[in-house]
XYZ file of C-alpha atoms in Angstrom:
740
model
C 0.000 0.000 0.000
C 1.347 3.417 -0.916
C 1.625 6.218 1.597
C -0.572 9.276 1.313
C 0.942 11.650 -1.198
C 2.883 9.042 -3.164
C 2.551 9.576 -6.920
C 1.785 7.001 -9.514
C 4.077 6.800 -12.535
C 1.436 8.489 -14.694
C 1.100 11.377 -12.242
C 4.873 11.758 -12.029
C 5.072 11.942 -15.829
C 2.482 14.742 -15.818
C 4.659 16.713 -13.358
C 7.629 16.776 -15.695
C 8.756 20.303 -16.589
C 7.595 20.064 -20.201
C 4.167 18.809 -19.177
C 3.699 21.587 -16.644
C 4.657 24.270 -19.152
C 2.270 22.747 -21.692
C -0.623 23.453 -19.283
C 0.551 26.877 -18.127
C -1.782 29.768 -18.997
C 1.210 32.004 -19.620
C 3.586 32.266 -22.523
C 7.117 30.985 -21.821
C 9.827 31.739 -24.396
C 13.530 30.819 -24.128
C 16.299 32.307 -26.294
C 20.057 31.956 -26.432
C 22.547 34.820 -25.975
C 21.969 35.891 -29.594
C 18.167 36.161 -29.195
C 17.577 33.014 -31.262
C 14.481 31.075 -30.184
C 15.137 27.796 -28.373
C 11.717 26.990 -26.928
C 8.171 28.231 -26.548
C 5.184 26.556 -24.926
C 1.710 26.075 -26.503
C 0.326 29.200 -24.845
C 3.089 31.255 -26.492
C 2.012 29.873 -29.909
C -1.536 31.015 -29.176
C -0.565 34.438 -27.752
C 1.772 35.384 -30.599
C -0.448 33.785 -33.256
C 2.103 31.243 -34.511
C 0.225 27.923 -34.119
C 1.881 24.757 -35.339
C 5.345 26.304 -35.674
C 8.307 24.904 -33.778
C 11.119 27.265 -32.743
C 14.503 26.896 -34.382
C 17.867 28.629 -34.085
C 17.144 30.393 -37.387
C 14.217 32.235 -35.770
C 14.953 35.401 -33.792
C 12.846 36.727 -30.955
C 11.714 39.599 -33.203
C 9.972 37.011 -35.389
C 7.358 36.659 -32.668
C 5.658 39.683 -34.182
C 7.002 42.537 -32.073
C 6.171 45.681 -34.016
C 9.010 47.679 -35.522
C 8.563 50.680 -33.247
C 9.289 48.426 -30.254
C 12.389 46.790 -31.762
C 14.805 49.198 -29.948
C 13.039 48.336 -26.701
C 13.525 44.615 -27.367
C 17.217 45.163 -28.089
C 17.674 47.071 -24.818
C 15.817 44.274 -23.040
C 18.289 41.692 -24.312
C 21.355 43.744 -23.439
C 20.094 44.476 -19.929
C 19.138 40.877 -19.126
C 22.349 39.372 -20.535
C 24.205 41.530 -18.013
C 22.294 39.777 -15.231
C 19.431 42.248 -14.818
C 15.660 41.755 -14.774
C 13.410 43.612 -17.223
C 9.659 44.157 -17.242
C 7.654 46.023 -19.845
C 5.099 45.907 -22.648
C 5.143 45.399 -26.431
C 2.769 45.831 -29.335
C 2.636 42.467 -31.162
C 1.177 41.818 -34.628
C -0.095 38.259 -34.677
C -0.045 35.910 -37.630
C -3.653 36.751 -38.553
C -2.849 40.502 -38.609
C -4.511 41.387 -35.312
C -2.543 43.498 -32.802
C -2.369 42.583 -29.111
C -0.710 44.326 -26.231
C 1.698 41.959 -24.431
C 3.185 42.452 -20.996
C 6.486 40.600 -20.608
C 9.091 39.923 -17.958
C 12.592 38.743 -18.853
C 15.163 37.106 -16.552
C 18.628 35.637 -17.224
C 18.985 31.940 -18.040
C 21.995 30.761 -16.059
C 24.266 27.775 -16.434
C 25.131 25.713 -13.344
C 28.426 27.626 -13.238
C 26.516 30.896 -12.871
C 27.205 32.321 -16.334
C 24.304 33.803 -18.343
C 23.559 31.600 -21.360
C 20.265 33.039 -22.557
C 16.977 34.738 -21.691
C 13.698 33.399 -20.261
C 10.638 35.508 -21.162
C 7.213 35.107 -19.579
C 4.327 37.045 -21.146
C 0.564 37.471 -21.237
C -1.901 39.827 -22.873
C -2.363 43.163 -21.054
C -4.923 45.955 -21.142
C -3.754 49.303 -22.497
C -5.544 51.218 -19.756
C -3.336 49.942 -16.945
C -0.128 49.635 -18.972
C 1.804 52.440 -17.290
C 0.576 51.670 -13.787
C 1.747 48.067 -14.024
C 5.104 49.143 -15.448
C 5.648 51.679 -12.702
C 4.493 49.515 -9.808
C 6.573 46.593 -11.037
C 9.621 48.859 -11.273
C 8.986 50.274 -7.798
C 8.716 46.775 -6.375
C 11.984 45.667 -7.977
C 13.772 48.794 -6.761
C 12.593 48.046 -3.230
C 13.876 44.473 -3.478
C 17.259 45.593 -4.774
C 17.631 48.265 -2.103
C 16.759 45.814 0.668
C 19.819 43.727 -0.178
C 22.371 46.538 -0.080
C 24.405 47.761 2.887
C 26.915 49.958 1.074
C 26.303 53.471 -0.234
C 28.030 53.046 -3.601
C 26.317 49.733 -4.255
C 22.936 51.202 -3.268
C 23.286 54.134 -5.658
C 24.521 51.949 -8.490
C 21.607 49.550 -8.111
C 19.073 52.374 -8.282
C 20.611 53.857 -11.420
C 20.761 50.491 -13.188
C 17.082 49.884 -12.455
C 15.976 53.291 -13.757
C 18.131 53.447 -16.905
C 17.026 52.713 -19.591
C 13.576 51.508 -18.530
C 12.414 54.806 -17.028
C 15.093 57.350 -17.933
C 17.875 58.017 -20.400
C 20.039 59.829 -17.870
C 20.337 59.472 -14.106
C 22.429 61.595 -11.737
C 22.556 61.045 -7.985
C 24.284 63.709 -5.909
C 24.905 63.606 -2.154
C 25.848 66.256 0.353
C 29.377 66.045 1.797
C 29.461 68.730 4.426
C 28.262 71.867 2.652
C 29.208 70.547 -0.818
C 26.969 68.713 -3.285
C 29.030 65.954 -4.925
C 28.009 63.797 -7.878
C 28.145 60.108 -6.929
C 26.382 58.462 -9.920
C 26.255 59.342 -13.620
C 24.333 56.653 -15.530
C 23.266 56.912 -19.182
C 21.761 54.754 -21.893
C 24.084 52.070 -23.126
C 26.695 53.135 -25.647
C 26.664 56.837 -24.766
C 28.766 58.834 -22.320
C 29.004 62.606 -21.864
C 32.032 64.098 -23.662
C 34.751 65.436 -21.339
C 34.214 68.998 -20.209
C 30.435 68.937 -20.588
C 28.437 67.356 -17.773
C 30.296 67.042 -14.475
C 31.815 63.598 -13.843
C 31.463 61.431 -10.743
C 33.306 62.970 -7.791
C 32.938 66.575 -8.993
C 31.274 69.277 -6.928
C 27.948 70.351 -8.409
C 26.684 73.935 -8.213
C 23.299 74.719 -9.736
C 22.624 78.422 -10.360
C 19.780 80.254 -8.664
C 16.538 79.628 -10.531
C 17.619 76.222 -11.803
C 14.952 73.565 -11.230
C 17.433 71.335 -9.358
C 18.280 74.214 -7.037
C 14.556 74.757 -6.457
C 14.042 71.078 -5.614
C 16.781 71.174 -2.973
C 15.619 74.479 -1.517
C 11.939 73.553 -1.306
C 12.547 69.869 -0.533
C 9.959 68.828 -3.123
C 10.003 66.930 -6.408
C 10.196 69.261 -9.427
C 8.937 68.283 -12.888
C 10.105 69.873 -16.145
C 7.548 68.424 -18.548
C 8.937 69.901 -21.773
C 12.212 71.775 -22.154
C 10.931 73.224 -25.435
C 8.405 75.308 -23.510
C 10.598 76.043 -20.456
C 13.611 78.228 -19.858
C 16.043 77.665 -16.990
C 19.590 78.886 -16.344
C 22.249 76.288 -17.088
C 25.226 75.449 -14.824
C 27.699 75.976 -17.719
C 27.618 76.827 -21.416
C 29.054 73.428 -22.350
C 26.333 71.723 -20.306
C 23.594 73.674 -22.090
C 25.154 72.912 -25.479
C 25.227 69.157 -24.765
C 21.570 69.236 -23.664
C 20.705 70.639 -27.049
C 22.802 68.083 -28.914
C 21.209 65.065 -27.230
C 17.762 66.646 -27.371
C 16.813 66.732 -23.698
C 13.011 66.656 -23.621
C 11.968 66.277 -19.978
C 13.403 65.933 -16.459
C 12.419 65.227 -12.859
C 14.522 66.190 -9.824
C 13.627 64.667 -6.454
C 15.368 65.591 -3.168
C 16.561 62.693 -0.996
C 15.184 63.591 2.425
C 15.091 61.500 5.588
C 14.631 62.389 9.259
C 14.205 66.026 8.290
C 17.625 66.156 6.641
C 18.409 66.493 2.933
C 20.986 63.902 1.900
C 21.129 64.993 -1.744
C 19.009 64.652 -4.856
C 18.171 62.336 -7.753
C 17.969 63.680 -11.314
C 16.216 61.745 -14.094
C 16.062 62.922 -17.698
C 14.671 61.902 -21.100
C 16.310 62.732 -24.419
C 16.221 61.839 -28.098
C 18.898 59.159 -27.587
C 16.091 56.580 -27.308
C 12.800 56.075 -29.105
C 9.978 56.017 -26.547
C 6.201 56.114 -26.836
C 6.161 59.294 -24.762
C 9.317 61.453 -24.640
C 7.941 63.527 -21.746
C 7.305 62.986 -18.047
C 3.976 63.983 -16.507
C 2.521 64.497 -13.039
C 2.036 60.751 -12.542
C 5.742 60.195 -13.249
C 6.648 62.995 -10.833
C 4.737 61.328 -8.005
C 6.266 57.991 -8.918
C 9.823 59.412 -8.774
C 9.000 61.019 -5.434
C 8.031 57.581 -4.089
C 11.286 56.136 -5.419
C 13.291 58.987 -3.857
C 11.746 58.268 -0.445
C 12.879 54.653 -0.597
C 16.290 55.582 -1.938
C 16.804 58.164 0.818
C 16.003 55.581 3.507
C 18.370 53.064 1.903
C 21.163 55.655 1.652
C 20.631 56.726 5.259
C 20.817 53.110 6.425
C 23.905 52.524 4.300
C 25.620 55.653 5.660
C 24.867 54.616 9.244
C 26.079 51.108 8.534
C 29.309 52.297 6.945
C 29.950 54.612 9.890
C 29.436 51.760 12.354
C 31.524 49.413 10.233
C 34.336 51.958 10.034
C 34.190 52.441 13.812
C 34.279 48.695 14.471
C 37.082 48.037 11.998
C 39.122 50.928 13.379
C 38.558 49.569 16.870
C 39.876 46.165 15.911
C 42.744 47.383 13.755
C 43.962 49.575 16.603
C 43.976 46.481 18.802
C 46.236 44.733 16.303
C 49.917 45.693 15.887
C 50.296 49.025 14.092
C 53.690 48.055 12.633
C 55.826 44.949 12.818
C 59.354 45.118 14.247
C 62.409 44.583 12.058
C 63.824 41.215 13.071
C 67.113 39.531 12.268
C 66.966 36.274 10.337
C 63.234 36.480 9.729
C 60.977 37.983 7.027
C 57.383 38.648 8.064
C 54.117 39.521 6.283
C 50.663 39.847 7.830
C 47.113 40.278 6.529
C 43.798 40.899 8.243
C 40.394 40.957 6.512
C 36.992 41.394 8.173
C 34.170 39.243 6.851
C 31.623 40.743 4.470
C 28.256 41.505 6.120
C 25.389 39.072 5.929
C 22.939 41.551 4.445
C 20.116 39.064 4.110
C 20.394 38.162 7.784
C 20.264 41.750 8.902
C 23.239 41.286 11.225
C 25.155 44.206 9.802
C 28.020 45.267 12.015
C 28.041 42.037 14.003
C 29.451 40.203 11.003
C 32.196 42.735 10.292
C 34.770 42.206 13.010
C 35.768 39.377 15.264
C 38.405 38.119 17.622
C 41.150 37.070 15.204
C 44.572 38.431 16.045
C 48.259 38.021 15.408
C 51.348 39.427 17.062
C 55.116 39.461 16.780
C 56.893 40.083 20.106
C 60.637 40.856 20.391
C 62.140 38.798 23.223
C 65.532 38.548 24.843
C 68.721 38.439 22.759
C 66.994 38.721 19.385
C 64.539 35.876 19.924
C 60.974 36.491 18.817
C 57.539 35.375 19.978
C 54.986 34.666 17.226
C 51.268 34.503 18.015
C 48.095 33.635 16.119
C 44.724 33.397 17.868
C 40.964 33.458 17.406
C 38.256 34.357 19.927
C 34.977 32.535 19.298
C 32.146 34.781 18.136
C 31.942 38.082 16.303
C 31.354 41.721 16.990
C 32.768 44.264 19.392
C 32.707 41.873 22.358
C 34.951 39.345 20.627
C 37.290 42.149 19.542
C 37.440 43.538 23.100
C 38.323 40.108 24.517
C 40.964 39.753 21.814
C 42.520 43.069 22.828
C 42.751 42.019 26.475
C 44.284 38.653 25.605
C 46.825 40.181 23.247
C 47.947 42.687 25.889
C 48.153 39.951 28.529
C 50.149 37.638 26.280
C 52.671 40.384 25.463
C 53.161 40.931 29.190
C 53.499 37.218 29.933
C 55.954 36.777 27.049
C 58.421 39.224 28.605
C 59.080 36.666 31.343
C 60.732 34.503 28.675
C 58.969 31.397 29.898
C 58.347 28.413 27.633
C 55.426 28.547 25.179
C 53.530 25.953 27.235
C 53.875 28.085 30.389
C 52.708 31.169 28.493
C 49.569 29.390 27.242
C 48.877 28.059 30.738
C 48.954 31.605 32.139
C 46.832 32.884 29.264
C 44.289 30.140 29.969
C 43.967 31.383 33.553
C 43.615 34.958 32.312
C 40.865 33.884 29.912
C 38.853 32.680 32.891
C 39.505 35.886 34.817
C 38.200 38.203 32.107
C 34.939 36.260 31.665
C 32.139 38.832 31.770
C 30.260 38.474 35.073
C 26.585 37.834 34.431
C 23.680 36.936 36.699
C 20.422 35.167 35.910
C 17.026 36.145 37.336
C 17.755 34.278 40.564
C 21.120 35.971 41.016
C 23.142 32.872 40.171
C 26.478 33.479 38.482
C 26.176 32.348 34.844
C 29.397 33.861 33.529
C 30.508 32.262 30.271
C 34.229 31.939 29.719
C 35.259 32.925 26.186
C 36.599 30.100 24.049
C 39.882 30.963 22.374
C 42.215 29.031 20.109
C 45.828 30.150 20.120
C 49.273 29.103 19.027
C 52.429 30.597 20.509
C 55.868 30.054 18.992
C 59.344 31.238 19.988
C 61.989 31.391 17.274
C 65.725 31.813 17.709
C 67.180 32.933 14.358
C 70.796 32.166 15.399
C 70.157 28.533 16.371
C 67.113 28.195 14.035
C 65.294 26.533 16.919
C 61.503 26.833 16.951
C 59.626 26.087 20.167
C 55.846 26.105 20.240
C 52.695 25.074 22.069
C 49.171 24.824 20.695
C 45.788 25.530 22.298
C 43.296 24.021 19.868
C 44.415 26.099 16.883
C 44.874 24.917 13.297
C 48.500 23.837 12.719
C 50.641 26.228 10.644
C 51.527 25.344 7.073
C 55.215 24.664 6.404
C 56.504 25.718 2.975
C 59.830 24.082 2.192
C 61.471 22.376 -0.803
C 58.533 23.112 -3.096
C 56.035 21.485 -0.733
C 53.292 22.814 1.527
C 52.458 20.559 4.467
C 50.927 21.000 7.887
C 53.449 21.399 10.684
C 53.655 18.137 12.600
C 52.262 18.821 16.081
C 52.140 15.882 18.470
C 50.246 17.591 21.305
C 47.331 19.903 20.449
C 45.929 21.167 23.728
C 42.401 22.275 24.435
C 41.292 25.815 23.517
C 41.811 28.440 26.171
C 38.891 28.679 28.560
C 37.578 25.109 28.262
C 40.014 23.194 30.477
C 38.208 20.995 32.995
C 38.381 22.054 36.626
C 41.025 20.242 38.620
C 43.141 19.541 35.544
C 46.359 21.541 35.766
C 47.293 23.526 32.674
C 50.751 21.905 32.605
C 49.029 18.646 31.685
C 47.123 20.287 28.809
C 49.717 22.394 26.987
C 52.944 20.751 25.903
C 56.034 22.363 24.429
C 57.576 20.975 21.267
C 60.813 21.961 19.554
C 62.108 21.584 16.035
C 64.697 23.150 13.764
C 63.381 25.419 11.000
C 65.354 24.746 7.783
C 67.062 27.687 6.061
C 64.643 29.458 3.714
C 61.591 27.607 5.057
C 58.367 29.538 5.632
C 55.511 29.135 8.073
C 51.988 30.343 7.327
C 49.883 30.805 10.448
C 46.196 31.493 9.876
C 42.780 31.598 11.498
C 39.863 29.500 10.289
C 38.403 32.385 8.281
C 41.009 31.643 5.602
C 39.438 28.289 4.713
C 35.799 28.863 5.760
C 33.627 29.910 2.836
C 29.961 30.739 2.449
C 27.822 28.435 0.276
C 28.159 28.979 -3.469
C 25.407 29.548 -5.997
C 24.581 25.840 -5.881
C 24.029 26.044 -2.121
C 26.912 23.670 -1.420
C 29.363 24.518 1.323
C 32.859 23.092 0.745
C 34.423 21.204 3.629
C 37.500 22.477 5.474
C 39.492 19.548 4.098
C 38.626 20.548 0.525
C 39.480 24.218 0.975
C 42.672 23.361 2.857
C 43.687 21.074 0.012
C 43.144 23.893 -2.498
C 45.164 26.270 -0.301
C 48.086 23.869 0.060
C 48.140 23.089 -3.658
C 48.367 26.753 -4.642
C 50.887 27.686 -1.943
C 53.171 24.808 -2.895
C 53.807 26.627 -6.177
C 55.019 29.661 -4.192
C 57.063 27.806 -1.598
C 60.163 29.876 -2.390
C 58.429 33.208 -3.058
C 58.697 36.337 -0.924
C 56.492 36.436 2.147
C 54.372 39.275 0.755
C 53.546 37.205 -2.346
C 52.744 34.191 -0.201
C 50.394 36.266 1.973
C 48.657 37.764 -1.068
C 48.286 34.361 -2.700
C 46.873 32.815 0.476
C 44.110 35.423 0.744
C 42.734 34.584 -2.723
C 43.669 30.905 -2.977
C 40.307 29.590 -1.771
C 37.399 30.667 -4.024
C 34.188 32.062 -2.581
C 33.194 34.765 -0.122
C 34.803 34.547 3.321
C 32.398 33.617 6.108
C 34.502 34.911 8.991
C 37.229 37.455 9.550
C 40.680 36.081 8.890
C 44.208 36.784 10.032
C 47.316 35.557 8.211
C 50.925 35.682 9.381
C 53.789 34.456 7.169
C 57.359 34.118 8.459
C 60.391 32.908 6.520
C 63.853 32.103 7.861
C 66.832 33.502 5.993
C 69.145 31.291 3.971
C 72.360 32.634 5.544
C 73.477 31.920 9.110
C 73.809 34.794 11.577
C 77.057 35.627 13.397
C 77.410 34.132 16.877
C 80.319 33.460 19.266
C 80.043 31.366 22.436
C 82.537 30.220 25.082
C 82.402 28.817 28.609
C 84.713 30.127 31.382
C 85.409 29.134 34.978
C 83.658 31.524 37.391
C 86.907 33.133 38.551
C 87.793 36.845 38.753
C 90.693 36.401 36.343
C 88.235 35.270 33.658
C 86.597 38.709 33.512
C 89.468 39.978 31.376
C 89.344 36.885 29.183
C 85.615 37.399 28.566
C 86.210 41.026 27.666
C 89.005 40.063 25.293
C 86.754 37.512 23.569
C 84.034 40.170 23.146
C 86.502 42.724 21.785
C 87.855 40.303 19.185
C 84.372 39.258 18.109
C 83.142 42.850 17.761
C 86.233 43.753 15.764
C 85.719 40.849 13.347
C 82.077 41.900 12.920
C 83.087 45.489 12.075
C 81.136 46.934 14.979
C 81.928 50.660 15.300
C 84.720 51.210 17.825
C 82.642 53.424 20.113
C 79.853 50.843 20.274
C 82.293 47.965 20.707
C 83.979 49.678 23.678
C 80.605 50.334 25.292
C 79.567 46.715 24.815
C 82.884 45.460 26.237
C 82.439 47.689 29.297
C 79.011 46.190 29.970
C 80.369 42.680 29.364
C 82.854 43.325 32.171
C 80.110 44.546 34.493
C 77.785 41.610 33.885
C 80.546 38.971 34.052
C 81.937 40.537 37.235
C 78.464 40.411 38.759
C 78.191 36.717 37.870
C 81.636 35.882 39.297
C 80.987 37.777 42.536
C 77.675 36.036 43.104
C 79.237 32.680 42.289
C 81.936 33.323 44.907
C 79.400 34.382 47.528
C 76.963 31.571 46.816
C 76.137 29.744 50.017
C 77.275 26.119 50.338
C 74.361 23.797 51.026
C 74.196 22.769 54.666
C 74.714 19.077 55.397
C 73.942 17.174 58.569
C 76.862 15.066 59.875
C 75.716 12.009 61.861
C 78.382 10.350 63.951
C 77.769 7.224 66.024
C 79.287 7.092 69.428
C 80.412 9.830 71.802
C 80.853 13.395 70.501
C 84.205 14.092 68.889
C 86.279 17.221 69.592
C 86.095 19.905 66.882
C 89.196 20.414 64.761
C 89.589 23.177 62.151
C 91.639 20.821 60.002
C 88.648 18.617 59.210
C 87.938 18.046 55.596
C 84.275 17.192 55.175
C 83.855 14.700 52.301
C 82.029 16.240 49.330
C 82.634 19.895 50.233
C 85.529 20.172 47.852
C 83.197 19.153 44.981
C 81.133 22.274 45.538
C 83.909 24.773 45.681
C 83.706 28.019 43.791
C 86.349 26.904 41.383
C 83.990 24.396 39.744
C 81.329 26.981 38.894
C 81.178 28.180 35.303
C 79.564 30.853 33.161
C 78.978 31.005 29.442
C 79.339 34.140 27.326
C 77.349 34.229 24.104
C 77.668 37.098 21.595
C 75.258 37.670 18.719
C 75.381 40.134 15.868
C 72.281 41.435 14.110
C 71.662 43.991 11.384
C 71.460 46.948 13.756
C 72.405 45.570 17.197
C 74.627 43.179 19.063
C 73.318 41.032 21.905
C 75.306 39.756 24.844
C 74.126 36.857 27.033
C 75.814 35.537 30.160
C 74.636 32.159 31.507
C 75.419 30.757 34.937
C 74.054 28.162 37.374
C 72.763 30.640 39.973
C 68.978 30.644 40.196
C 68.814 34.138 41.706
C 67.740 36.772 39.167
C 69.673 40.071 39.321
C 68.072 43.341 40.303
C 69.218 46.949 40.431
C 69.880 48.211 43.945
C 70.643 51.677 45.236
C 74.304 51.847 46.150
C 75.404 54.185 48.932
C 78.049 56.886 48.467
C 80.721 54.783 50.176
C 79.729 51.409 48.735
C 82.356 49.804 46.553
C 79.863 47.835 44.446
C 76.216 47.759 43.467
C 76.477 49.973 40.388
C 77.074 47.394 37.631
C 73.459 46.738 36.688
C 72.738 50.454 37.013
C 75.302 51.094 34.264
C 73.789 48.348 32.130
C 70.338 49.847 32.572
C 71.562 53.324 31.616
C 73.806 52.456 28.675
C 72.111 49.494 26.987
C 69.074 49.840 24.737
C 67.406 46.935 26.533
C 68.444 44.425 29.151
C 66.884 41.704 31.230
C 67.234 38.254 32.710
C 65.388 34.986 32.345
C 65.476 31.629 34.084
C 66.972 28.663 32.238
C 66.956 24.950 32.981
C 70.436 25.180 34.502
C 70.139 28.581 36.174
C 69.643 31.970 34.569
C 70.725 34.185 31.695
C 71.439 37.933 31.850
C 71.347 39.747 28.516
C 71.577 43.225 27.061
C 71.359 44.858 23.628
C 73.663 47.531 22.178
C 72.715 49.284 18.919
C 75.505 49.366 16.353
C 74.218 52.354 14.384
C 72.538 54.799 16.699
C 71.351 55.050 20.255
């Protein structure tokens, strides 16, 4: 037994497209791009009086009987629709038996599955002459309203209006908007194939000044729609002599000027004109047309006002986010960097407007100690100002945490705690805390250009793409931790975020990105490509640019995946240099005599690197201060206390005792390592030792012999600092080689 609604085979055959069109009480005609007939249904044969004839490619649409006076209108119809537009109008048709009928037609593009226009579909039926103009006008007004409803940008809004009005209702359309106290032309649309000669009518972007007594000036001043029914019987001052001359050449016959007013404010005006460039049934506007244009102007003014407000909000939101991102990237040794950020296009049909413009994507490049660099890419879930504000707080916090020079895993663990702290406190109706922690994906990397070592930790973010040896592959990450803000309670962050280390080959590039790069909105067919598909397309295209400059790689990545982006996206590309950077390193015993040896090593290295003498002497002075500080603290380091257990009666104390093991911890066995690095504009000095105590500047008294070494370093170096290491600590400073 069949279910209710199931169709028999006979019923299904009757629902085939051809069968349905055979029963339609409306003419359906299909042509190709050259207006050759491809199909018409039985009702079309009856309407156009061509019974028994089958369409063929030798028959043109004009063979349907469209009268000669309407041929130019049919040609304009075809041109407009083949550009993707919709046309609606009326024709006089002489049928096969000689009778004349009035036919109202609508034409839409015939599109291929790829989206290209391959022909025209025309639907038509007989119309009454009495309501011809009303139907034309109301249909046009309806289509204008539909087109305006889908626009959020001023330029697009104005362009859509002009394309709808020309050539169906006007031969010429000007739209001018106020910019401060100036009236500026924003649209100049004319019938196809004609443009105003230079030096006649003002072009787009020019300031427009209508003389006193001009009908356009009157429309603006009175804030009412002005009709000039026939220029032959009217006399108005012209803006310029060349403008008046051109009006005579094209045969301007009639014009309507409507002010664009909303909320009591005049935004500008819309000018429509008829001329002898086209052959129309009536070359003049009348009072009905004036009222119709006034209705259009009201809708256009509202659309422009909404678009202006939207653009202002969008500009504010984008400026807000862009100011939260780095203004300029630092110049780094051994690393080329390129970044891109793009907000998503608005979802006009969803009415979300500004909420779809900005989000929480961010990137950062953070200079660290001794020329090392921190590289960050992150994405806050959600869109709008709230996501951008959270992003700004996280970026600032991460930059602060990074200055501690901890491992990437430690940095992400601290950022995870901070993500929970900044959760917006919210209460439900009962007063219960319902704060929602933001969900954030992030990847933090630390790169040392001298050793080419890359350390990183991942918090749920997409792995970077590695471009090397003509290939583009995902960076192999063994431990991908959970996104920030979602770690289960009681689970320590050290168990979630793991540090990994690898060596970045010379000339290799990393592309870090947020998911907006591979997320795309559905295409014309409604299909949404998967992330795996779009990532495959991205990798294939980037593999061809594996050795290109970072700017080219960034540009190529932004356009590699077809379709409109569904989310904002951030891209950061870094490439290691092919050549190795200069570095010298040596380990010394922690003895006072080694201070001179360390200084000598620094002097020889700076001389071989052609560091200016003045800068080299300054750096050597600070090397002496830092090394002396290390040696002094090594000498004064306390020896760990040990408990001596002796069985039997107490023994007398003797100063000559040698306690086993104490000699192994003598000062003479302590060491320090001096590492010197040369960059393009600076040299870096690092001193490593086994003392866990971090140095600090102290105020030395007038009679104190020491305590001023770090003060000198702080005053004379561009930057200095210290960081813990696995074996102890490192003290570093930077000296510019070109200028202070």
